[in-house]
mmCIF file of C-alpha atoms in Angstrom:
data_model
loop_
_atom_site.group_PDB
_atom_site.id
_atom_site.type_symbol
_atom_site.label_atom_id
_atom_site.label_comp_id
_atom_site.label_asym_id
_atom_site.label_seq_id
_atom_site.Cartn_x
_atom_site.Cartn_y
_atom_site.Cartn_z
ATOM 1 C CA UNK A 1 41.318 -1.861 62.654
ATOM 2 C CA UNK A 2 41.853 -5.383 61.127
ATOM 3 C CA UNK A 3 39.585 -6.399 58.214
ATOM 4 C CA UNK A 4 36.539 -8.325 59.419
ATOM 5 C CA UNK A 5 36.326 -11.567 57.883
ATOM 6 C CA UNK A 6 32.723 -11.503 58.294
ATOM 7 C CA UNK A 7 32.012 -8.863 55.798
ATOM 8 C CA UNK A 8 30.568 -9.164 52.347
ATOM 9 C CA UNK A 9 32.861 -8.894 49.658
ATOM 10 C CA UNK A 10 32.217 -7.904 46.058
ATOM 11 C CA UNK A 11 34.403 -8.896 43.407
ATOM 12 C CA UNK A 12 34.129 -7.888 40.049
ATOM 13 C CA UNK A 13 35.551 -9.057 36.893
ATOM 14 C CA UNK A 14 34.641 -10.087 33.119
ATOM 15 C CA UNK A 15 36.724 -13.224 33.285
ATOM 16 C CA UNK A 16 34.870 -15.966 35.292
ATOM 17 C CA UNK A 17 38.294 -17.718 35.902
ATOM 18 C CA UNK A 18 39.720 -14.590 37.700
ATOM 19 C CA UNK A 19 36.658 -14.514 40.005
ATOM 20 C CA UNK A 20 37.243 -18.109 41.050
ATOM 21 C CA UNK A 21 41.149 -17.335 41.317
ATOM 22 C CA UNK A 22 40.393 -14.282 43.853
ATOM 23 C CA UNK A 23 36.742 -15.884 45.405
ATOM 24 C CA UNK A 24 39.502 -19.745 46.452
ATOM 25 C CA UNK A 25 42.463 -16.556 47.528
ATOM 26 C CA UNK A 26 39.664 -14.937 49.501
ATOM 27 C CA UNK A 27 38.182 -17.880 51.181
ATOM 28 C CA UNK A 28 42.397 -19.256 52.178
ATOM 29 C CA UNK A 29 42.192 -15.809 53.715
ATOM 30 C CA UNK A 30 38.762 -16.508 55.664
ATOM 31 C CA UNK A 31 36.257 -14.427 54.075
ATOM 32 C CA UNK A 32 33.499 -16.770 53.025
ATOM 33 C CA UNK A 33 30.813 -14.194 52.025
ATOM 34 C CA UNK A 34 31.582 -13.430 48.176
ATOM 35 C CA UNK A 35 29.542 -12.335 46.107
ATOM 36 C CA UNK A 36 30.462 -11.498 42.126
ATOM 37 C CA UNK A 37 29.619 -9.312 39.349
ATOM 38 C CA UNK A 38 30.701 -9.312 35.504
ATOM 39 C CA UNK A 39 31.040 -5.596 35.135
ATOM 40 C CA UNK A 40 30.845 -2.063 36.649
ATOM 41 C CA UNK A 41 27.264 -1.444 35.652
ATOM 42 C CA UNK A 42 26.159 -5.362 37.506
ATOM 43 C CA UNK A 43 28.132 -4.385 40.215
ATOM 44 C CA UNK A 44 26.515 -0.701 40.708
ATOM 45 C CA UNK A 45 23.401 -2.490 40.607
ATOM 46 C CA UNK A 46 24.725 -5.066 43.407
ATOM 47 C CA UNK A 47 26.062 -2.227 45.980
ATOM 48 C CA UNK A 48 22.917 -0.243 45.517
ATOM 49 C CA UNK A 49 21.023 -3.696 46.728
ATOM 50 C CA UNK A 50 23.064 -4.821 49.481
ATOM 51 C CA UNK A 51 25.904 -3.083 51.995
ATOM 52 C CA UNK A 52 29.173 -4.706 51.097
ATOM 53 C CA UNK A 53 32.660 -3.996 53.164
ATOM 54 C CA UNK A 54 34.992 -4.198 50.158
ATOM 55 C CA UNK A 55 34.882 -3.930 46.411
ATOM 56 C CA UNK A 56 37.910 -5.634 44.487
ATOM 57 C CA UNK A 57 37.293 -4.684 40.967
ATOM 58 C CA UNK A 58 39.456 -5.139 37.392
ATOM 59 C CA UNK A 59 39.460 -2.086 35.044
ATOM 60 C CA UNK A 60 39.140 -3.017 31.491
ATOM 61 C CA UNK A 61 35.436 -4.605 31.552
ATOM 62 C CA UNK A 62 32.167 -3.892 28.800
ATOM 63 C CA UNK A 63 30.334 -1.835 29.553
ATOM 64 C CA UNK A 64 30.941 -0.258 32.239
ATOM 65 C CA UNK A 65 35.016 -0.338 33.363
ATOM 66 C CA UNK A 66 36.142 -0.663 36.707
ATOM 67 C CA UNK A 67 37.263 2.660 36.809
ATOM 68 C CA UNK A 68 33.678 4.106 35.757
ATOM 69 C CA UNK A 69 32.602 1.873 38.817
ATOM 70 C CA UNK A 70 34.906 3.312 41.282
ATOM 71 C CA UNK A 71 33.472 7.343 40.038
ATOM 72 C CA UNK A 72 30.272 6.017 40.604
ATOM 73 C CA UNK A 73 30.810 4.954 43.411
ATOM 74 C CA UNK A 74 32.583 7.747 45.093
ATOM 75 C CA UNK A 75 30.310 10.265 43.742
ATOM 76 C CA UNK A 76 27.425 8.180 45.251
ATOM 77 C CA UNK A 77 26.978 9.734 48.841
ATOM 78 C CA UNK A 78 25.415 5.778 50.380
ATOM 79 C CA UNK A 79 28.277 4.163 48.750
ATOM 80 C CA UNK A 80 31.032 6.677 49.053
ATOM 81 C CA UNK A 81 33.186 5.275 51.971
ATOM 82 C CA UNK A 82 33.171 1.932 50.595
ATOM 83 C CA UNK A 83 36.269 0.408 50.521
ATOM 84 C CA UNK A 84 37.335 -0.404 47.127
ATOM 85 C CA UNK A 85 40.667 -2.224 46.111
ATOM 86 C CA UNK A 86 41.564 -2.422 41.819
ATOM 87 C CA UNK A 87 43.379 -5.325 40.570
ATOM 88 C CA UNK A 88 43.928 -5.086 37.102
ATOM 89 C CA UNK A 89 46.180 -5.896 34.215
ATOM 90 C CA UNK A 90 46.548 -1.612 33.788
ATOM 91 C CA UNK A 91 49.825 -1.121 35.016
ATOM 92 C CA UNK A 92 51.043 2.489 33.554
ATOM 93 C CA UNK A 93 51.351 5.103 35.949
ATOM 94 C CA UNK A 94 48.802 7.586 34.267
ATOM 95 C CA UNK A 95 46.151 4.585 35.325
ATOM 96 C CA UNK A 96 47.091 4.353 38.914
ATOM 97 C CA UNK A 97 47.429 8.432 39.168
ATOM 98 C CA UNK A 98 44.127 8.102 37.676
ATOM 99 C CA UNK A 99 42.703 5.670 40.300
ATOM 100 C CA UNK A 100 44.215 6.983 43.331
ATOM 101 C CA UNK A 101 42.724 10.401 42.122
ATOM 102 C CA UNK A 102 39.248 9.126 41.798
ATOM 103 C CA UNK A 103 39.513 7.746 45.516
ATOM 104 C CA UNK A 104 41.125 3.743 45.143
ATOM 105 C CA UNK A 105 41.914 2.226 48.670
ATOM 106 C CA UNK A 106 44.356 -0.159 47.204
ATOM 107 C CA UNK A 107 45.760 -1.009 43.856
ATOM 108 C CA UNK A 108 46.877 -4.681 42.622
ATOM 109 C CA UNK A 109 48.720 -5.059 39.273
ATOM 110 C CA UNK A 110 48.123 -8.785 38.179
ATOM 111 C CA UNK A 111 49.287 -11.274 38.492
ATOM 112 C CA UNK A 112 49.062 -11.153 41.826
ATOM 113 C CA UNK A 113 49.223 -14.169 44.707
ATOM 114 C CA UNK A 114 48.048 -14.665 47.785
ATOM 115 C CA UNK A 115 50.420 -12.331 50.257
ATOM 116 C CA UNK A 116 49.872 -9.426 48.027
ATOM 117 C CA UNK A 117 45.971 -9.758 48.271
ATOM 118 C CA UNK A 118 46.420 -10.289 52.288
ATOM 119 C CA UNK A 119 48.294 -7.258 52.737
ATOM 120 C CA UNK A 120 46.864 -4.799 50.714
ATOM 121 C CA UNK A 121 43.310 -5.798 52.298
ATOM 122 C CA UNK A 122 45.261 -5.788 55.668
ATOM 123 C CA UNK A 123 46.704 -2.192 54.450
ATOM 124 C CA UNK A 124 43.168 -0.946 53.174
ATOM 125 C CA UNK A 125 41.744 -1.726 56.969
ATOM 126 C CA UNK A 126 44.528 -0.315 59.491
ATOM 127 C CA UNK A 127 45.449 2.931 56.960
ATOM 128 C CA UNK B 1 47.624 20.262 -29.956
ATOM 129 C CA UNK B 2 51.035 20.619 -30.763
ATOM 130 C CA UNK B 3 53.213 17.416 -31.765
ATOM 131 C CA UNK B 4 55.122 18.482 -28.069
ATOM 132 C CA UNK B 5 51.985 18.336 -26.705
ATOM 133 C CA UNK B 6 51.168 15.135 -28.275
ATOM 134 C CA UNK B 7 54.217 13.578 -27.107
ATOM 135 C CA UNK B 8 54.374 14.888 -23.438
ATOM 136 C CA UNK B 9 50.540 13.016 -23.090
ATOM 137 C CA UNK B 10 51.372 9.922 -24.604
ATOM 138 C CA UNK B 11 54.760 10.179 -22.223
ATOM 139 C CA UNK B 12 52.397 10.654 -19.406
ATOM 140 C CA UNK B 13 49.644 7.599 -20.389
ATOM 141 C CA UNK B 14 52.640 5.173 -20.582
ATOM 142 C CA UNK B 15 53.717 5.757 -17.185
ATOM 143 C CA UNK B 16 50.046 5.974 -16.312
ATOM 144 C CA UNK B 17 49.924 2.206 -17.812
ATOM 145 C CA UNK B 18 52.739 1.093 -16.146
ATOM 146 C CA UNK B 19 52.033 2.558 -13.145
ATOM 147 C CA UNK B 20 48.677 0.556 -13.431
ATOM 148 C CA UNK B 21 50.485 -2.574 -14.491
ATOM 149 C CA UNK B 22 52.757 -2.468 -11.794
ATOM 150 C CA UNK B 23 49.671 -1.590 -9.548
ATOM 151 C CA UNK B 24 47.538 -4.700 -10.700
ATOM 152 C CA UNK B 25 50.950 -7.394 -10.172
ATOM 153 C CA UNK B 26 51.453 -5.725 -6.723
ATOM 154 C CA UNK B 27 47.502 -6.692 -6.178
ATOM 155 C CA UNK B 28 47.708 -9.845 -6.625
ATOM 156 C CA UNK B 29 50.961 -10.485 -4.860
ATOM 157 C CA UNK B 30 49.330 -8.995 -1.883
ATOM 158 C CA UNK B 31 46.989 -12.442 -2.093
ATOM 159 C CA UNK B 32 43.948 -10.009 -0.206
ATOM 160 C CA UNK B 33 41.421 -12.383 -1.192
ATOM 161 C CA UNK B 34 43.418 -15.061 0.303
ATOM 162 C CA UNK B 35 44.064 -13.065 3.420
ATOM 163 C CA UNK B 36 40.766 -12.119 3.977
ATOM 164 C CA UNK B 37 38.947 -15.524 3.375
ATOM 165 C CA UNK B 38 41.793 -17.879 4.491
ATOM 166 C CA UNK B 39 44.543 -17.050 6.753
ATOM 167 C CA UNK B 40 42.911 -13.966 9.053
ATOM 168 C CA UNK B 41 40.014 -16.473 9.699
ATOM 169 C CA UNK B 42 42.357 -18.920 10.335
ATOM 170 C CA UNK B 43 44.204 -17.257 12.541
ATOM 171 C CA UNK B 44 41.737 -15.996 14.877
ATOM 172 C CA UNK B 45 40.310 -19.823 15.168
ATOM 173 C CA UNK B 46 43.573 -20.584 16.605
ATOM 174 C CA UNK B 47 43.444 -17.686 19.080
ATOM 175 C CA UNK B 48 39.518 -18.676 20.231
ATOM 176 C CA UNK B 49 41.444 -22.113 20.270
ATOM 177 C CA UNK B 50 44.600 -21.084 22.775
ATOM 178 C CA UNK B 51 41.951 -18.997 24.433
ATOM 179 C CA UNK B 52 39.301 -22.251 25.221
ATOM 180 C CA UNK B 53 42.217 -24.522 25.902
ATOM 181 C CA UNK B 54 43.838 -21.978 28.805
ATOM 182 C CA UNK B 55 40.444 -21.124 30.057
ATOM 183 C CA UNK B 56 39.596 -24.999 30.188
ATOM 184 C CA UNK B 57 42.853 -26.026 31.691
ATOM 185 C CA UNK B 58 42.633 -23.183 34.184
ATOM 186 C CA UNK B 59 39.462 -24.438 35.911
ATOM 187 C CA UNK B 60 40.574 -28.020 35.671
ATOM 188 C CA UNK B 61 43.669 -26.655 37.058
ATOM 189 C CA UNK B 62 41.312 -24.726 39.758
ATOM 190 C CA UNK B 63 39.404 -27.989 40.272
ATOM 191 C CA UNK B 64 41.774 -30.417 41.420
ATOM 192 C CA UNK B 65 43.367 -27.717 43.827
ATOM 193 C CA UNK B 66 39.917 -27.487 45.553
ATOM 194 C CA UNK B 67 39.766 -30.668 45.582
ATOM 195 C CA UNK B 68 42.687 -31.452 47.605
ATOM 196 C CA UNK B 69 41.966 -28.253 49.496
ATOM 197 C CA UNK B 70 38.840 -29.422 50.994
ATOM 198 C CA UNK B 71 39.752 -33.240 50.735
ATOM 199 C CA UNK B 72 38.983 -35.286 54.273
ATOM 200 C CA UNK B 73 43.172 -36.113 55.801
ATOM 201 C CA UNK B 74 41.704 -37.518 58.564
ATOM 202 C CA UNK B 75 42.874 -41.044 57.004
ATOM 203 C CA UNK B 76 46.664 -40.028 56.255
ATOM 204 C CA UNK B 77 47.044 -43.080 53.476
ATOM 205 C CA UNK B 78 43.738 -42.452 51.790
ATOM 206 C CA UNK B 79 44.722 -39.402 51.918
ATOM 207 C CA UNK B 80 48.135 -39.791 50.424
ATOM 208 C CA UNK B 81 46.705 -41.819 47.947
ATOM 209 C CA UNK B 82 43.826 -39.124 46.939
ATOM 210 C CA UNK B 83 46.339 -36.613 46.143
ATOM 211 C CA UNK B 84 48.739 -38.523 44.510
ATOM 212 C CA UNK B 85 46.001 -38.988 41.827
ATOM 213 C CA UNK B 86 44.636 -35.508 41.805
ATOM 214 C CA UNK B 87 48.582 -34.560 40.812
ATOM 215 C CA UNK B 88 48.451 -36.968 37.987
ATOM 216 C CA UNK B 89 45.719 -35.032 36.748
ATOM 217 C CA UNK B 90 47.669 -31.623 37.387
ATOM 218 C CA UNK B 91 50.424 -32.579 35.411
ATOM 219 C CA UNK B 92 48.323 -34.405 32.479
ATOM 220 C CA UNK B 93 46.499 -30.984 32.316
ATOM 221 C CA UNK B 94 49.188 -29.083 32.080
ATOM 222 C CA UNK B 95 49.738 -30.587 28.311
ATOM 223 C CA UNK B 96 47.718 -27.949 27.199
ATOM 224 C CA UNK B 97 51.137 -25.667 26.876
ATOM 225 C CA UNK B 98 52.434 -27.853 23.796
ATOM 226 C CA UNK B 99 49.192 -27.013 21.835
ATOM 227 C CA UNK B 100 48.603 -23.605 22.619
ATOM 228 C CA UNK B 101 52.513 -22.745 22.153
ATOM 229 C CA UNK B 102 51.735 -24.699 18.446
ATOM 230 C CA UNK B 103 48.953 -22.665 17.561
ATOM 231 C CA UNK B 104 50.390 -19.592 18.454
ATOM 232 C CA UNK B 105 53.554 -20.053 16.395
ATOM 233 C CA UNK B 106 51.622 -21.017 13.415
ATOM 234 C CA UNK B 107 49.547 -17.025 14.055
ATOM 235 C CA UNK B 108 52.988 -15.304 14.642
ATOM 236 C CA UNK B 109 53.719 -16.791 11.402
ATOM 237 C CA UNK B 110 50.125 -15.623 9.741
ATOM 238 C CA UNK B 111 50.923 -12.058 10.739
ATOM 239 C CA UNK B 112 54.606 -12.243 9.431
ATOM 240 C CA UNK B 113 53.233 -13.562 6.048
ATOM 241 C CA UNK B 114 50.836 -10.633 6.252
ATOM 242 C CA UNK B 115 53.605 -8.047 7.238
ATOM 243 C CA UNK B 116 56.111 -9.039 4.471
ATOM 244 C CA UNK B 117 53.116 -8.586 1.711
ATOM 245 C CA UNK B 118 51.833 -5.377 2.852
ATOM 246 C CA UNK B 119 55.259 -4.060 3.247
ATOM 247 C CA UNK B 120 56.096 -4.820 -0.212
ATOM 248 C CA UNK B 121 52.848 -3.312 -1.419
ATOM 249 C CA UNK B 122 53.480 -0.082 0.385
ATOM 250 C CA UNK B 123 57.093 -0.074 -1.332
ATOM 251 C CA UNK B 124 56.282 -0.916 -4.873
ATOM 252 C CA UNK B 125 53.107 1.389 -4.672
ATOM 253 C CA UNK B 126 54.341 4.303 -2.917
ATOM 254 C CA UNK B 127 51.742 4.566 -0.806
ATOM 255 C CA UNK B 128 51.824 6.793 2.234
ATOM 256 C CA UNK B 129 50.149 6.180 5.495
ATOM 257 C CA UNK B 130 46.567 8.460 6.343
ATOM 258 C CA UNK B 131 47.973 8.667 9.876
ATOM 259 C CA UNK B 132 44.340 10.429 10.676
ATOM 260 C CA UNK B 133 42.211 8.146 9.194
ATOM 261 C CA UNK B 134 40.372 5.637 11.500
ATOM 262 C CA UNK B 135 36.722 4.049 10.666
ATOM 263 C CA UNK B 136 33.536 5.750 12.433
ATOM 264 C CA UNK B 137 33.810 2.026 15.055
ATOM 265 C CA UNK B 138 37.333 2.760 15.466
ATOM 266 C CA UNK B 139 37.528 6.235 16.503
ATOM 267 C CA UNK B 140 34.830 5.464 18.760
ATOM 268 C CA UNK B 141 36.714 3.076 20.337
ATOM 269 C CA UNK B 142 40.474 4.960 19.765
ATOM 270 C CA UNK B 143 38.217 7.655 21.730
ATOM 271 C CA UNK B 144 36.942 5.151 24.592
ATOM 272 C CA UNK B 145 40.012 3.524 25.174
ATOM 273 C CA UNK B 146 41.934 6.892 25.515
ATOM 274 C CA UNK B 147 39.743 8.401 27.800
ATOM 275 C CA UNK B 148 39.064 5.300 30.149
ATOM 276 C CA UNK B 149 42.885 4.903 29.892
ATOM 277 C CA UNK B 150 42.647 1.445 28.538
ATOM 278 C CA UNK B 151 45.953 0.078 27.588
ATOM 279 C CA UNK B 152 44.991 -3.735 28.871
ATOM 280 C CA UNK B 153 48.701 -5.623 30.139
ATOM 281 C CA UNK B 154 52.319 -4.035 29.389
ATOM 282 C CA UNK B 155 54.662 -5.680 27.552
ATOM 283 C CA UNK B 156 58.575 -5.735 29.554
ATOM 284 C CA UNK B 157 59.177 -2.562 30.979
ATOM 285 C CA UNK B 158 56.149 -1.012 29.343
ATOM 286 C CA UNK B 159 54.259 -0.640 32.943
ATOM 287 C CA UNK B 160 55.156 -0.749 36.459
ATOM 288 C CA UNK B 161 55.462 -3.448 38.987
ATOM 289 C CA UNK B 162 53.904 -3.914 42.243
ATOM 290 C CA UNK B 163 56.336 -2.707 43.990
ATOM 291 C CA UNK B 164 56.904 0.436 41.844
ATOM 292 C CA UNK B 165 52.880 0.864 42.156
ATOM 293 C CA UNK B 166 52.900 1.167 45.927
ATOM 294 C CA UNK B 167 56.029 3.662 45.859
ATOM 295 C CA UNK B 168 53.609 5.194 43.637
ATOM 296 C CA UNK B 169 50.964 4.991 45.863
ATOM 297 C CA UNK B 170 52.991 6.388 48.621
ATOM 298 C CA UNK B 171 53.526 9.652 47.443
ATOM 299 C CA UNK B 172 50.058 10.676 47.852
ATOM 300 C CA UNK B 173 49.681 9.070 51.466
ATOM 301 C CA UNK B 174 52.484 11.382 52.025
ATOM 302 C CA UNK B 175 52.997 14.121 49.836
#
């Protein structure tokens, strides 16, 4: 099943610029419905208010991290099959152990560019 | 007290003095005062200043490419013409490099200033590090940091790569 370019799309990040970086990569890749939140805690808040198709999340954000977000969410039965993709600067392999274990769709190391965010949405939606 | 006795203390006071004197030069070699109210201040100004400049750059950088991305080519020499200028603005905005590399040199330098006078104050003193201690705020967020498994971005082979990642990744799609 290919991504639907329809869907909403939640991205989440501390850093305003990073947003804009992945919200321009996004729409180049056709999804026009973005929406955005500065941390886990806005974005909890967000998911609980409206049904989105993907999260793409950083880690290291005040207060609540990306990571806390993606427990949350799994451990949320409404929210619990969303699909949720990190891109981060956390590269070490105890973080992405750490991810994967708490139920990550996809992980991103940045910087990133376009092809990698294409595929591993593509990958996320035919796994 | 004997005149042994007598000696041994006033043995002991004079390398008590010295130690003191020695103490007090190594003090004010350190330049803490100057540390604390010039050059740390100093230096972080630059870093809020690298930090504003990249940001600002970034989004005019961000700017001109939407720009062009959603500019009308139905006119192919207006268009031309339209993005010809918008890449004069690219490259003037990509100045920002020069200043930021400037200011960053002159905090490398702040923190080898820094390094050199603590390192000769640990000598001369003697003192050993308190590996354990840490301020109430710190081991808070030593404690956060560890269990959220914040490291923030690796430094050369510090981390892995995408393509190391989704090896990674692979071993638990197929165990």
């Amino acid at each position: 099943m290919a991504a639907d370019i329809g869907m909403p799309i939640l991205v989440v990040d501390d850093y305003k610029t990073m947003i804009r970086i992945i919200r321009n990569l996004l729409k180049q890749l056709g999804f026009e419905d973005v929406d955005e939140a500065a941390d886990g805690k806005e974005a909890l808040g967000k998911l609980r208010g409206k049904k989105y198709g993907l999260v793409i999340s950083d880690w290291n954000m005040e207060p609540m991290t990306g990571y806390e977000l993606l427990r949350e969410v799994r451990a949320d039965p409404s929210l619990s099959r969303t699909p949720f993709i990190m891109v981060t600067a956390e590269s070490k392999t105890e973080n992405v152990v750490a991810a994967k274990k708490a139920g990550v769709n996809n992980y991103i190391v940045k910087p990133f560019n376009a092809a990698t965010l294409k595929n591993k949405i593509d990958s996320v939606f035919t796994a | 007290m004997s005149i042994l006795e007598n000696a041994e203390l006033e043995n002991e006071l004079r390398k008590i003095a010295s130690y003191i004197v020695t103490l007090r030069r190594e003090i004010a070699v350190l330049q803490a005062n100057e540390m604390h109210m010039k050059k740390i201040p100093a230096a972080g100004q630059e870093l809020a200043a690298v930090v504003n400049s990249t940001e600002g750059a970034t989004n005019e950088i961000m700017a001109i490419a939407e720009n062009v991305l959603s500019a009308d080519a139905s006119d192919p020499a207006a268009y031309k013409e339209f993005v010809d200028k918008e890449m004069m603005a690219l490259f003037e905005t990509c100045a920002f490099q020069d200043l930021t590399g400037q200011r960053i040199s002159r905090v490398v330098k702040t923190l080898e200033h820094i390094e050199a006078r603590v390192s000769r104050f640990a000598t001369y003193t003697g003192v050993e590090d308190d590996p354990e201690y840490a301020s109430e705020q710190e081991a808070v967020e030593i404690a956060r940091r560890r269990e959220l498994l914040l490291h923030g971005p690796s430094i050369a082979d510090d981390g892995n790569t995408q393509p190391m990642i989704d090896k990674l990744l692979a071993t638990f799609r197929n165990p």
